[in-house]
mmCIF file with all atom_site columns, C-alpha atoms in Angstrom:
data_model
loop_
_atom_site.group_PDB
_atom_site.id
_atom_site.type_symbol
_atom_site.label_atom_id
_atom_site.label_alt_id
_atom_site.label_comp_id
_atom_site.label_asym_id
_atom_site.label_entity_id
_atom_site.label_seq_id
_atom_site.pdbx_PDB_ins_code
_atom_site.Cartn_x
_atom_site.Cartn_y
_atom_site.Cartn_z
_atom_site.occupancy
_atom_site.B_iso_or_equiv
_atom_site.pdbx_formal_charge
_atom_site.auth_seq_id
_atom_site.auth_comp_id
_atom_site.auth_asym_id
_atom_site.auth_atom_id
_atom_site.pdbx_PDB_model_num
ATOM 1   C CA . UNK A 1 1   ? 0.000   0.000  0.000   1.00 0.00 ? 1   UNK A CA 1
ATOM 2   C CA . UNK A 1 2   ? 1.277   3.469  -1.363  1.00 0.00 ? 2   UNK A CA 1
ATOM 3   C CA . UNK A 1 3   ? 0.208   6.665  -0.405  1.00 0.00 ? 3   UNK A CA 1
ATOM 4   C CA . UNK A 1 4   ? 0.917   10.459 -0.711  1.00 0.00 ? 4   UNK A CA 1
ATOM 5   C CA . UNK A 1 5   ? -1.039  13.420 0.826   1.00 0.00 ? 5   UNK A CA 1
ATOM 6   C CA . UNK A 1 6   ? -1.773  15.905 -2.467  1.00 0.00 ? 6   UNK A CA 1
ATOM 7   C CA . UNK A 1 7   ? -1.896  19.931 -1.502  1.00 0.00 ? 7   UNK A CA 1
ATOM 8   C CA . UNK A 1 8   ? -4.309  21.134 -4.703  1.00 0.00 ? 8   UNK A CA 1
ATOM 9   C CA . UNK A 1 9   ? -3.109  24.990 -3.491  1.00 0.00 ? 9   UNK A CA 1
ATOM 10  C CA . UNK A 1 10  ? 0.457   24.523 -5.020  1.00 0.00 ? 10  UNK A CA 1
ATOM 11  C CA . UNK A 1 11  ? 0.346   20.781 -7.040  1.00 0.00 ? 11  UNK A CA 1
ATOM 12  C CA . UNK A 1 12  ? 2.841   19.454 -4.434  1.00 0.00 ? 12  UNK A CA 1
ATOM 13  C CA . UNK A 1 13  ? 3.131   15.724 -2.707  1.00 0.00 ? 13  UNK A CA 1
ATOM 14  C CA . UNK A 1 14  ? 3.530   15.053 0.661   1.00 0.00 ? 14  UNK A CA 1
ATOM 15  C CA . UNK A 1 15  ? 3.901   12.424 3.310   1.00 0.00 ? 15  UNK A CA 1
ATOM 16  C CA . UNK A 1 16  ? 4.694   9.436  0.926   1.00 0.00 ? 16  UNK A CA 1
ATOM 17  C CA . UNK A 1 17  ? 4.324   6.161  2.673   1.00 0.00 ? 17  UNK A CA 1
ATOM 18  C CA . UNK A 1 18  ? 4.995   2.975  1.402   1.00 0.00 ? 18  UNK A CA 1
ATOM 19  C CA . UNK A 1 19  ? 7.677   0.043  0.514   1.00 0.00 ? 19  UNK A CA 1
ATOM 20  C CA . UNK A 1 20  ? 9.352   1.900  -2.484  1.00 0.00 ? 20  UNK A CA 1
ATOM 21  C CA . UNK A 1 21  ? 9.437   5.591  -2.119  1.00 0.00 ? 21  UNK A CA 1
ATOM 22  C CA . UNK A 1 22  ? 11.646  5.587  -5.602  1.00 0.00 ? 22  UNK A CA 1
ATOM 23  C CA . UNK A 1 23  ? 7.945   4.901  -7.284  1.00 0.00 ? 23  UNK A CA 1
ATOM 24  C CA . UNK A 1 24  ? 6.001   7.787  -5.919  1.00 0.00 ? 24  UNK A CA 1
ATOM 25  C CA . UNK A 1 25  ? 4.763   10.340 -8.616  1.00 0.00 ? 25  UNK A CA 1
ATOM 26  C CA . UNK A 1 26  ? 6.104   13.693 -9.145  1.00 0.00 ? 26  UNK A CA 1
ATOM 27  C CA . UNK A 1 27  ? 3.606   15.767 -8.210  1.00 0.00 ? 27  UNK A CA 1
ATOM 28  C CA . UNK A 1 28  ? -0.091  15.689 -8.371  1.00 0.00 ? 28  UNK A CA 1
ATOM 29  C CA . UNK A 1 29  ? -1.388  15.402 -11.649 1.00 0.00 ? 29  UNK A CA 1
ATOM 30  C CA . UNK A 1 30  ? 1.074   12.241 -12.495 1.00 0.00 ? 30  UNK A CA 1
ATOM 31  C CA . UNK A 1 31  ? -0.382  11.153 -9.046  1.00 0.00 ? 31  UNK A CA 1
ATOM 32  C CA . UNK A 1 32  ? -4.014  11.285 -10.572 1.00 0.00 ? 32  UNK A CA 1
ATOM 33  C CA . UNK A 1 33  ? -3.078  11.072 -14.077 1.00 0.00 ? 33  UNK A CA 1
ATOM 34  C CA . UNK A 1 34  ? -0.843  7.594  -14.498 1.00 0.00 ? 34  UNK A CA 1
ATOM 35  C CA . UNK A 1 35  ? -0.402  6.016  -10.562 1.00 0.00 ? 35  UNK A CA 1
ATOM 36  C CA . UNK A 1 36  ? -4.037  5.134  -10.658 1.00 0.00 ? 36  UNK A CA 1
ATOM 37  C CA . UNK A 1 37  ? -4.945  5.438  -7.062  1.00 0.00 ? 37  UNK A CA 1
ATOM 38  C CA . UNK A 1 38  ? -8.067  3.346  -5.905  1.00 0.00 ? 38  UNK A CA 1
ATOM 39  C CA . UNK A 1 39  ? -8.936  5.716  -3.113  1.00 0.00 ? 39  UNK A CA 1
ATOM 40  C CA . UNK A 1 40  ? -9.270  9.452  -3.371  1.00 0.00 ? 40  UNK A CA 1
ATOM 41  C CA . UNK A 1 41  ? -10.006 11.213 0.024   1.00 0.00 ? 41  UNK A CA 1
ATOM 42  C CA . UNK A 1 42  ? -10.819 14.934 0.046   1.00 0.00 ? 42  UNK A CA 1
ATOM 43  C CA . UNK A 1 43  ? -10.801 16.655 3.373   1.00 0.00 ? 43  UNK A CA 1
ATOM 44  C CA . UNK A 1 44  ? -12.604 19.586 4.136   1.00 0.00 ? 44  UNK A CA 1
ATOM 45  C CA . UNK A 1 45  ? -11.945 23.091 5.107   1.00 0.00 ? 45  UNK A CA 1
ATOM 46  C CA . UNK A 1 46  ? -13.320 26.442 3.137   1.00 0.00 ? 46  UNK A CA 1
ATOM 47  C CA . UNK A 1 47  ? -15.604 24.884 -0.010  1.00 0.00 ? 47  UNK A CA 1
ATOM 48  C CA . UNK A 1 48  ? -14.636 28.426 -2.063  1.00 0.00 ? 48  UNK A CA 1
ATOM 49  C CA . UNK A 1 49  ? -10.915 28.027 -1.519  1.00 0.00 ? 49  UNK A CA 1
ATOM 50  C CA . UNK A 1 50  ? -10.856 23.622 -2.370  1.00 0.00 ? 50  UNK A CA 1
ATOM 51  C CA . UNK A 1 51  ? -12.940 24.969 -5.437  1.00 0.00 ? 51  UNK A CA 1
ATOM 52  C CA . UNK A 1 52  ? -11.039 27.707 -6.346  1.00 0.00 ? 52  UNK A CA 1
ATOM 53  C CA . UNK A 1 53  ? -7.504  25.243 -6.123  1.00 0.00 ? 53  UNK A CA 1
ATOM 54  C CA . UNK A 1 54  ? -9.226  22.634 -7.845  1.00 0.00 ? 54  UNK A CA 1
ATOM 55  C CA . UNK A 1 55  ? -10.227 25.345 -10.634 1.00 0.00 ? 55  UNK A CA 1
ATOM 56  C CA . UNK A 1 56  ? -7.070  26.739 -10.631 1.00 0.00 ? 56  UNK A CA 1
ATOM 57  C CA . UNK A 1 57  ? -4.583  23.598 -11.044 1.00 0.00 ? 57  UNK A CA 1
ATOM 58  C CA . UNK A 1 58  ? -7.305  21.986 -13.509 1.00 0.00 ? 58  UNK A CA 1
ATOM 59  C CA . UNK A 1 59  ? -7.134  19.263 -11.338 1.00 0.00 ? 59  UNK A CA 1
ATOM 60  C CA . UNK A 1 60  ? -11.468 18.799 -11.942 1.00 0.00 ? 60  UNK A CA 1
ATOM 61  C CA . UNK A 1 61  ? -11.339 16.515 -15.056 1.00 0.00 ? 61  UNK A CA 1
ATOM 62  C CA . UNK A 1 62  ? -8.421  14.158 -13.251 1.00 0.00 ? 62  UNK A CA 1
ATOM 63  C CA . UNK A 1 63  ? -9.848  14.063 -10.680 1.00 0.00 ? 63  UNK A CA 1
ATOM 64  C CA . UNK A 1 64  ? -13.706 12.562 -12.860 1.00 0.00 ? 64  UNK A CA 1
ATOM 65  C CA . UNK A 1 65  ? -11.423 10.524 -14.575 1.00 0.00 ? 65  UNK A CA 1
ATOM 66  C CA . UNK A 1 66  ? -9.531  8.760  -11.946 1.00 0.00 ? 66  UNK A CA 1
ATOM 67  C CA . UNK A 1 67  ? -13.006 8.245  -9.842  1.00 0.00 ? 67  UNK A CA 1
ATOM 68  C CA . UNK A 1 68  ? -14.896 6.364  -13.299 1.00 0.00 ? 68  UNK A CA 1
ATOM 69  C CA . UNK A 1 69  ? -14.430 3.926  -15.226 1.00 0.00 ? 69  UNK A CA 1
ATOM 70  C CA . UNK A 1 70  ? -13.905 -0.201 -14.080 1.00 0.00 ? 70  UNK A CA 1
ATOM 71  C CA . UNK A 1 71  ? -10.584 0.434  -12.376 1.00 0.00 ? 71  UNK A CA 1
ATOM 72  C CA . UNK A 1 72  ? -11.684 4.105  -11.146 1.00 0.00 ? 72  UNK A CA 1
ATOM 73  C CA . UNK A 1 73  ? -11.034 5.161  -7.181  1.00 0.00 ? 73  UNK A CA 1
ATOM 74  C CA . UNK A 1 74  ? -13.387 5.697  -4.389  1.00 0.00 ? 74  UNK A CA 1
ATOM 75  C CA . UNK A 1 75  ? -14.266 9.175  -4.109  1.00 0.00 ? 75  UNK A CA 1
ATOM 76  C CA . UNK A 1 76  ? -14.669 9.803  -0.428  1.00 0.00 ? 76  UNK A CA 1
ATOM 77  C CA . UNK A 1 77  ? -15.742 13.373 0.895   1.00 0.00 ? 77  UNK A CA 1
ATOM 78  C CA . UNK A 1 78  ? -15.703 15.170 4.352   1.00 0.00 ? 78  UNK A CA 1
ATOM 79  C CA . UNK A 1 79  ? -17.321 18.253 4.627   1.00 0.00 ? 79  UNK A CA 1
ATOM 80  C CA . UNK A 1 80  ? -16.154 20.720 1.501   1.00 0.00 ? 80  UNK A CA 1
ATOM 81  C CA . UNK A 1 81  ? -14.770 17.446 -0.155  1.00 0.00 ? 81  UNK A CA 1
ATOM 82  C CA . UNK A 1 82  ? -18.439 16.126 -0.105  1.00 0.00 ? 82  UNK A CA 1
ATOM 83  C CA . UNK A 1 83  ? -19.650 19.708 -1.677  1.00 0.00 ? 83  UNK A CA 1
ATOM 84  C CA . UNK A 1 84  ? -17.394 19.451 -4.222  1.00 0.00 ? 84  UNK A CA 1
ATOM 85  C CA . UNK A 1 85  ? -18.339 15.879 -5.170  1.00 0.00 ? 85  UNK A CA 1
ATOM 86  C CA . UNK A 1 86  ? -21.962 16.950 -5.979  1.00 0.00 ? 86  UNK A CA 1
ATOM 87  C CA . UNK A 1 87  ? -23.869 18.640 -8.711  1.00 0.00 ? 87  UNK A CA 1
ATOM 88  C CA . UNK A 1 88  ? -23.204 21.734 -7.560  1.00 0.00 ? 88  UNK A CA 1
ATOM 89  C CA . UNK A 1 89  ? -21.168 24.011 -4.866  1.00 0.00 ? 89  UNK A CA 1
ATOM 90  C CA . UNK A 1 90  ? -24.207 26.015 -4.047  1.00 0.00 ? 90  UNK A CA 1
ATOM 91  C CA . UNK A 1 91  ? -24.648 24.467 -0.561  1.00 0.00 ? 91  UNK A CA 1
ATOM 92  C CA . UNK A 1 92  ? -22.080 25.608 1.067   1.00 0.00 ? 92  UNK A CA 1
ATOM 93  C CA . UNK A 1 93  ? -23.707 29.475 0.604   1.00 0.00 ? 93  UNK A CA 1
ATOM 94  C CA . UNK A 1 94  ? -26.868 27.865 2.850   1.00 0.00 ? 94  UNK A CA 1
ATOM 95  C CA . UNK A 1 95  ? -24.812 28.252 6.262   1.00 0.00 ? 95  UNK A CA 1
ATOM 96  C CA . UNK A 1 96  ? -22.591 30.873 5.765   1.00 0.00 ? 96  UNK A CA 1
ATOM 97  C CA . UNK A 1 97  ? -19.996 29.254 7.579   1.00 0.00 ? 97  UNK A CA 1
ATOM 98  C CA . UNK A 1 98  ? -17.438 29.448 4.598   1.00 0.00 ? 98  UNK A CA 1
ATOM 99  C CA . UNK A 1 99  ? -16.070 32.710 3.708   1.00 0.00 ? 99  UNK A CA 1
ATOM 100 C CA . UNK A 1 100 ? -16.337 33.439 -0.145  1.00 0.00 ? 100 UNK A CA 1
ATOM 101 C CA . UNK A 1 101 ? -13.911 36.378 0.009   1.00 0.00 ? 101 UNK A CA 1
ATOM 102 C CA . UNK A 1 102 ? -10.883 34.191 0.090   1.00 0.00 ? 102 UNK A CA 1
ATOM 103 C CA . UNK A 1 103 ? -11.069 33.973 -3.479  1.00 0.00 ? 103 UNK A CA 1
ATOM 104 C CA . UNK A 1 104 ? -10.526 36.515 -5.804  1.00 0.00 ? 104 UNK A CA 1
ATOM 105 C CA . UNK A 1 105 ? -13.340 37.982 -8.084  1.00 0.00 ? 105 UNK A CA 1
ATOM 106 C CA . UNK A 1 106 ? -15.592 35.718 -6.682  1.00 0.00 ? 106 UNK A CA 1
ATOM 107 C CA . UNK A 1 107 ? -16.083 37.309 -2.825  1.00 0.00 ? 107 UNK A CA 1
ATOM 108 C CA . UNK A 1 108 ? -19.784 36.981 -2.610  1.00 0.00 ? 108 UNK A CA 1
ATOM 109 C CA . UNK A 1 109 ? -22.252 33.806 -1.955  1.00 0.00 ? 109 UNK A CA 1
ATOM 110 C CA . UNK A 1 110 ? -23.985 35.286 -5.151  1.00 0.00 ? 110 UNK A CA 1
ATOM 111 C CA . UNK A 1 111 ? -20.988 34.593 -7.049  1.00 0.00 ? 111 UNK A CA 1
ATOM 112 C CA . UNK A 1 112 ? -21.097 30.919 -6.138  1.00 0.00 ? 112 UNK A CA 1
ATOM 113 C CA . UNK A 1 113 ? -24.537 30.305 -7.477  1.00 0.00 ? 113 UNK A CA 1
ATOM 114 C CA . UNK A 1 114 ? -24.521 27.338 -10.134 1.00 0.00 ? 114 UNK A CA 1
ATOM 115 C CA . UNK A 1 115 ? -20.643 26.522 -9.233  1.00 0.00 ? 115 UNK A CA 1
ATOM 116 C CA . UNK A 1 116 ? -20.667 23.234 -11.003 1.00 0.00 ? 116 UNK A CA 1
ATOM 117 C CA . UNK A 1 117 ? -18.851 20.252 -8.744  1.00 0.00 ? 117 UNK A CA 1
ATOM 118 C CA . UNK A 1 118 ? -17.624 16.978 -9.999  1.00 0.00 ? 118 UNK A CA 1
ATOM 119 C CA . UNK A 1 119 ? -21.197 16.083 -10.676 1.00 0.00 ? 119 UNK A CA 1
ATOM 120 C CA . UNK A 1 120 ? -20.564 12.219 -9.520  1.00 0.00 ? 120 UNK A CA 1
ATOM 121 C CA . UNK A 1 121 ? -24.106 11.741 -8.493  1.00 0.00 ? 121 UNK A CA 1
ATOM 122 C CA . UNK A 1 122 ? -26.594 12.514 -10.745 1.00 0.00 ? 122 UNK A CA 1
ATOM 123 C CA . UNK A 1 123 ? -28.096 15.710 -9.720  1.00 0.00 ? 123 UNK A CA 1
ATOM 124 C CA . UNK A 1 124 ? -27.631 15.254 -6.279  1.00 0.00 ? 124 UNK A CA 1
ATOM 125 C CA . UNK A 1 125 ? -25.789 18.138 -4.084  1.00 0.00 ? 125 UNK A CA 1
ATOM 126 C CA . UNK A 1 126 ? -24.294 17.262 -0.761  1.00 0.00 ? 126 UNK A CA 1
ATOM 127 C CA . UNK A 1 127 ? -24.812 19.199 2.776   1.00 0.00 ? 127 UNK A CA 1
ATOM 128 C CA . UNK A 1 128 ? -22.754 18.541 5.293   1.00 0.00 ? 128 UNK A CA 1
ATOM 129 C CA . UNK A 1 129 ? -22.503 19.337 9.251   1.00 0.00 ? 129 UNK A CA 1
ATOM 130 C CA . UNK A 1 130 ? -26.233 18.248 9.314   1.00 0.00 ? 130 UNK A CA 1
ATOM 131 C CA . UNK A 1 131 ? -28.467 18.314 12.441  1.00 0.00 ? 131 UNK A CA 1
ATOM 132 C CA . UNK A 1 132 ? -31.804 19.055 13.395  1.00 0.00 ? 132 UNK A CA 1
ATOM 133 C CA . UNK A 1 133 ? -30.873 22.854 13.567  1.00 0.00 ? 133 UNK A CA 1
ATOM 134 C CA . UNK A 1 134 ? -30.772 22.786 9.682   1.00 0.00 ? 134 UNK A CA 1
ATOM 135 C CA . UNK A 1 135 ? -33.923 20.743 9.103   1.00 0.00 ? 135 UNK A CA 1
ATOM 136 C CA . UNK A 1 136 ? -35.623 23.648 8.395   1.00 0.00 ? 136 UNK A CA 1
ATOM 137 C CA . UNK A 1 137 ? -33.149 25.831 6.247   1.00 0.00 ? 137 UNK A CA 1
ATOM 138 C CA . UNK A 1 138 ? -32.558 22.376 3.956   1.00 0.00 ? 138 UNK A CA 1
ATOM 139 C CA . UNK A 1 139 ? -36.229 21.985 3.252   1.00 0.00 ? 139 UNK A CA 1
ATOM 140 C CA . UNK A 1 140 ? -36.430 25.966 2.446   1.00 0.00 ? 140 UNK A CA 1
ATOM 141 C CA . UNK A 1 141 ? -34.016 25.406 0.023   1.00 0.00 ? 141 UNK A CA 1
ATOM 142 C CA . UNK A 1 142 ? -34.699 22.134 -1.681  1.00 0.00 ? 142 UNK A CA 1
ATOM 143 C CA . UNK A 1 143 ? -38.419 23.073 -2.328  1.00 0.00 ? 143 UNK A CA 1
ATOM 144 C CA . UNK A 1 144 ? -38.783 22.530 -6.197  1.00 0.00 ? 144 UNK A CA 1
ATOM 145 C CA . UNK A 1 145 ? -35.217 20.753 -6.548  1.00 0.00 ? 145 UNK A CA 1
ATOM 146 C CA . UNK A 1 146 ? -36.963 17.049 -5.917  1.00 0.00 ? 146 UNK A CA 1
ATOM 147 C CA . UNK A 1 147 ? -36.823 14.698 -3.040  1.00 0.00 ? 147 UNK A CA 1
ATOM 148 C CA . UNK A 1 148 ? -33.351 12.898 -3.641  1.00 0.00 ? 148 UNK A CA 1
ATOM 149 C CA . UNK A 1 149 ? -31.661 16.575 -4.868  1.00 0.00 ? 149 UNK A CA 1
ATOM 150 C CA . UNK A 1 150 ? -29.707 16.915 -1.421  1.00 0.00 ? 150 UNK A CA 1
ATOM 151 C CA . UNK A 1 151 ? -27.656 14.495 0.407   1.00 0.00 ? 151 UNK A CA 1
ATOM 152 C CA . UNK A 1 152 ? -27.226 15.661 4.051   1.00 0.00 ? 152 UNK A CA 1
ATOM 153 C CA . UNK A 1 153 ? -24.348 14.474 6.089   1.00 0.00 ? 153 UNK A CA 1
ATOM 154 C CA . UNK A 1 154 ? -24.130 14.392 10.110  1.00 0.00 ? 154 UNK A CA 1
ATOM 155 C CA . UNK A 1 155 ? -20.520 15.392 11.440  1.00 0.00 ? 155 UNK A CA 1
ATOM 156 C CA . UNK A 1 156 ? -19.755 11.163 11.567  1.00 0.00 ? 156 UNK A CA 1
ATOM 157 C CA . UNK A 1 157 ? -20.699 11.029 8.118   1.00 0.00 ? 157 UNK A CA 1
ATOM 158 C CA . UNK A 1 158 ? -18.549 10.882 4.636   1.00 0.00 ? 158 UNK A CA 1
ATOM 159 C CA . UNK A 1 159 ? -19.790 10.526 1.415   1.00 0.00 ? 159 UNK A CA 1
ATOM 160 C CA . UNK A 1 160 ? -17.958 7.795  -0.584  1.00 0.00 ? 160 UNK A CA 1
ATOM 161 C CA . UNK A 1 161 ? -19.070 7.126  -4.789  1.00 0.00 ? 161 UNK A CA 1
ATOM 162 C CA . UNK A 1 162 ? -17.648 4.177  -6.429  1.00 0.00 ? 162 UNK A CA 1
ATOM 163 C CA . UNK A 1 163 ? -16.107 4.256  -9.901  1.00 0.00 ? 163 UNK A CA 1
ATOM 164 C CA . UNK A 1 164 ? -18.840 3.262  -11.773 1.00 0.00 ? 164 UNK A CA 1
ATOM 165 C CA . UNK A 1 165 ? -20.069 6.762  -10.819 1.00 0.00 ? 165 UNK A CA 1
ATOM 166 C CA . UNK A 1 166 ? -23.428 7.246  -9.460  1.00 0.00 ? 166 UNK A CA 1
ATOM 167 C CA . UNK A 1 167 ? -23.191 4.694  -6.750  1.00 0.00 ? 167 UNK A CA 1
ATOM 168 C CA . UNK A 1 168 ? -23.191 6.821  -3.613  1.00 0.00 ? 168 UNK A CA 1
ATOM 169 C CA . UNK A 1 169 ? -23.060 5.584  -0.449  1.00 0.00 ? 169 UNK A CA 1
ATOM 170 C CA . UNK A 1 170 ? -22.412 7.224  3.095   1.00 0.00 ? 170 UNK A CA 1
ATOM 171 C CA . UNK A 1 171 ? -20.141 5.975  5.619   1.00 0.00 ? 171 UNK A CA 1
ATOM 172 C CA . UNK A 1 172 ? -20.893 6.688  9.872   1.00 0.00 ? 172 UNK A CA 1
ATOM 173 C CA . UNK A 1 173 ? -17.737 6.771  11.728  1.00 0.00 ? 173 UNK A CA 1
ATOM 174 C CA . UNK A 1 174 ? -17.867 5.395  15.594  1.00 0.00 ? 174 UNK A CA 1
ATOM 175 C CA . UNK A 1 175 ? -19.762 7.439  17.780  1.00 0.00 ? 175 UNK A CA 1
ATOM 176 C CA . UNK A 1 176 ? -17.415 9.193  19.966  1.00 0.00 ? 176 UNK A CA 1
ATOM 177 C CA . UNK A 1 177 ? -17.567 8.155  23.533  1.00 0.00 ? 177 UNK A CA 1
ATOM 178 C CA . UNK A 1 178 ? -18.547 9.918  26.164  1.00 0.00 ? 178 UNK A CA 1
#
């Protein structure tokens, strides 16, 4: 088992584990491009700025293409790496919690609006950080979008799409003890 930890900001590779360190790619887009990973693990953090780096190092189509196909990776996504998965960005305006302005030219929620994501799911969006404060903001918003248009995820929760695309499945960590 090989793995690196891939920093989207600046294209870089870091924290390569594994038997043969001579046979780790060069920097990300070799890493998604020829090593053909069979997981793919997004953290999360500020949706506009993972966006914005994804955007920016054109990483969006390797990404789709290492995630379909019959050999493609696991897509798994926590928090902003679940918004991204989905149909659209447009979910992470609904809280307010992430701060548009990081990005420049595009410092407003407004200027979010439509944000296309990796569209793994067929028209479905995910929402993380779900609880039952939110139960009334998500209906609000998914009026007229269809029943199955939003995914919401509780803080144990990851979304995970197999490479086949579409296949979308959500995985509950251990519930912390108390």
């Amino acid at each position: 088992l090989q793995t690196i930890t891939l920093d989207l900001d600046d294209d870089s590779l870091k924290q390569p584990e594994g038997p043969d360190n001579s046979q780790f790619p060069k920097d990300g887009k070799e890493a998604l491009s020829t090593w053909n990973p069979t997981v793919i693990y997004v953290e999360g953090g500020n949706t506009f700025w993972l966006q914005y780096c994804i955007d920016k190092g054109q990483y969006s189509q390797l990404i789709i293409d290492a995630c379909t196909g019959e050999s493609g990776a696991v897509y798994c996504g926590k928090s902003a790496g679940a918004i991204v998965a989905g149909d659209d960005v447009s979910t992470a305006t609904w809280k307010g919690w992430d701060d548009p302005s990081v990005v420049p030219n595009r410092e407003t929620y407004d200027d979010w609006i439509g944000t296309r994501g990796f569209q793994f799911s067929e028209s479905l969006s995910y929402f993380p950080h779900m609880s039952d404060d939110w139960i009334e903001l998500v209906n609000d918003k998914v009026k007229g979008k269809g029943a199955n248009s939003t995914c919401c995820l509780r803080e144990d929760e990851v979304c995970c799409i197999t490479g086949e695309r579409k296949q979308t499945f959500v995985v509950s960590g251990a519930a912390p003890e108390c």
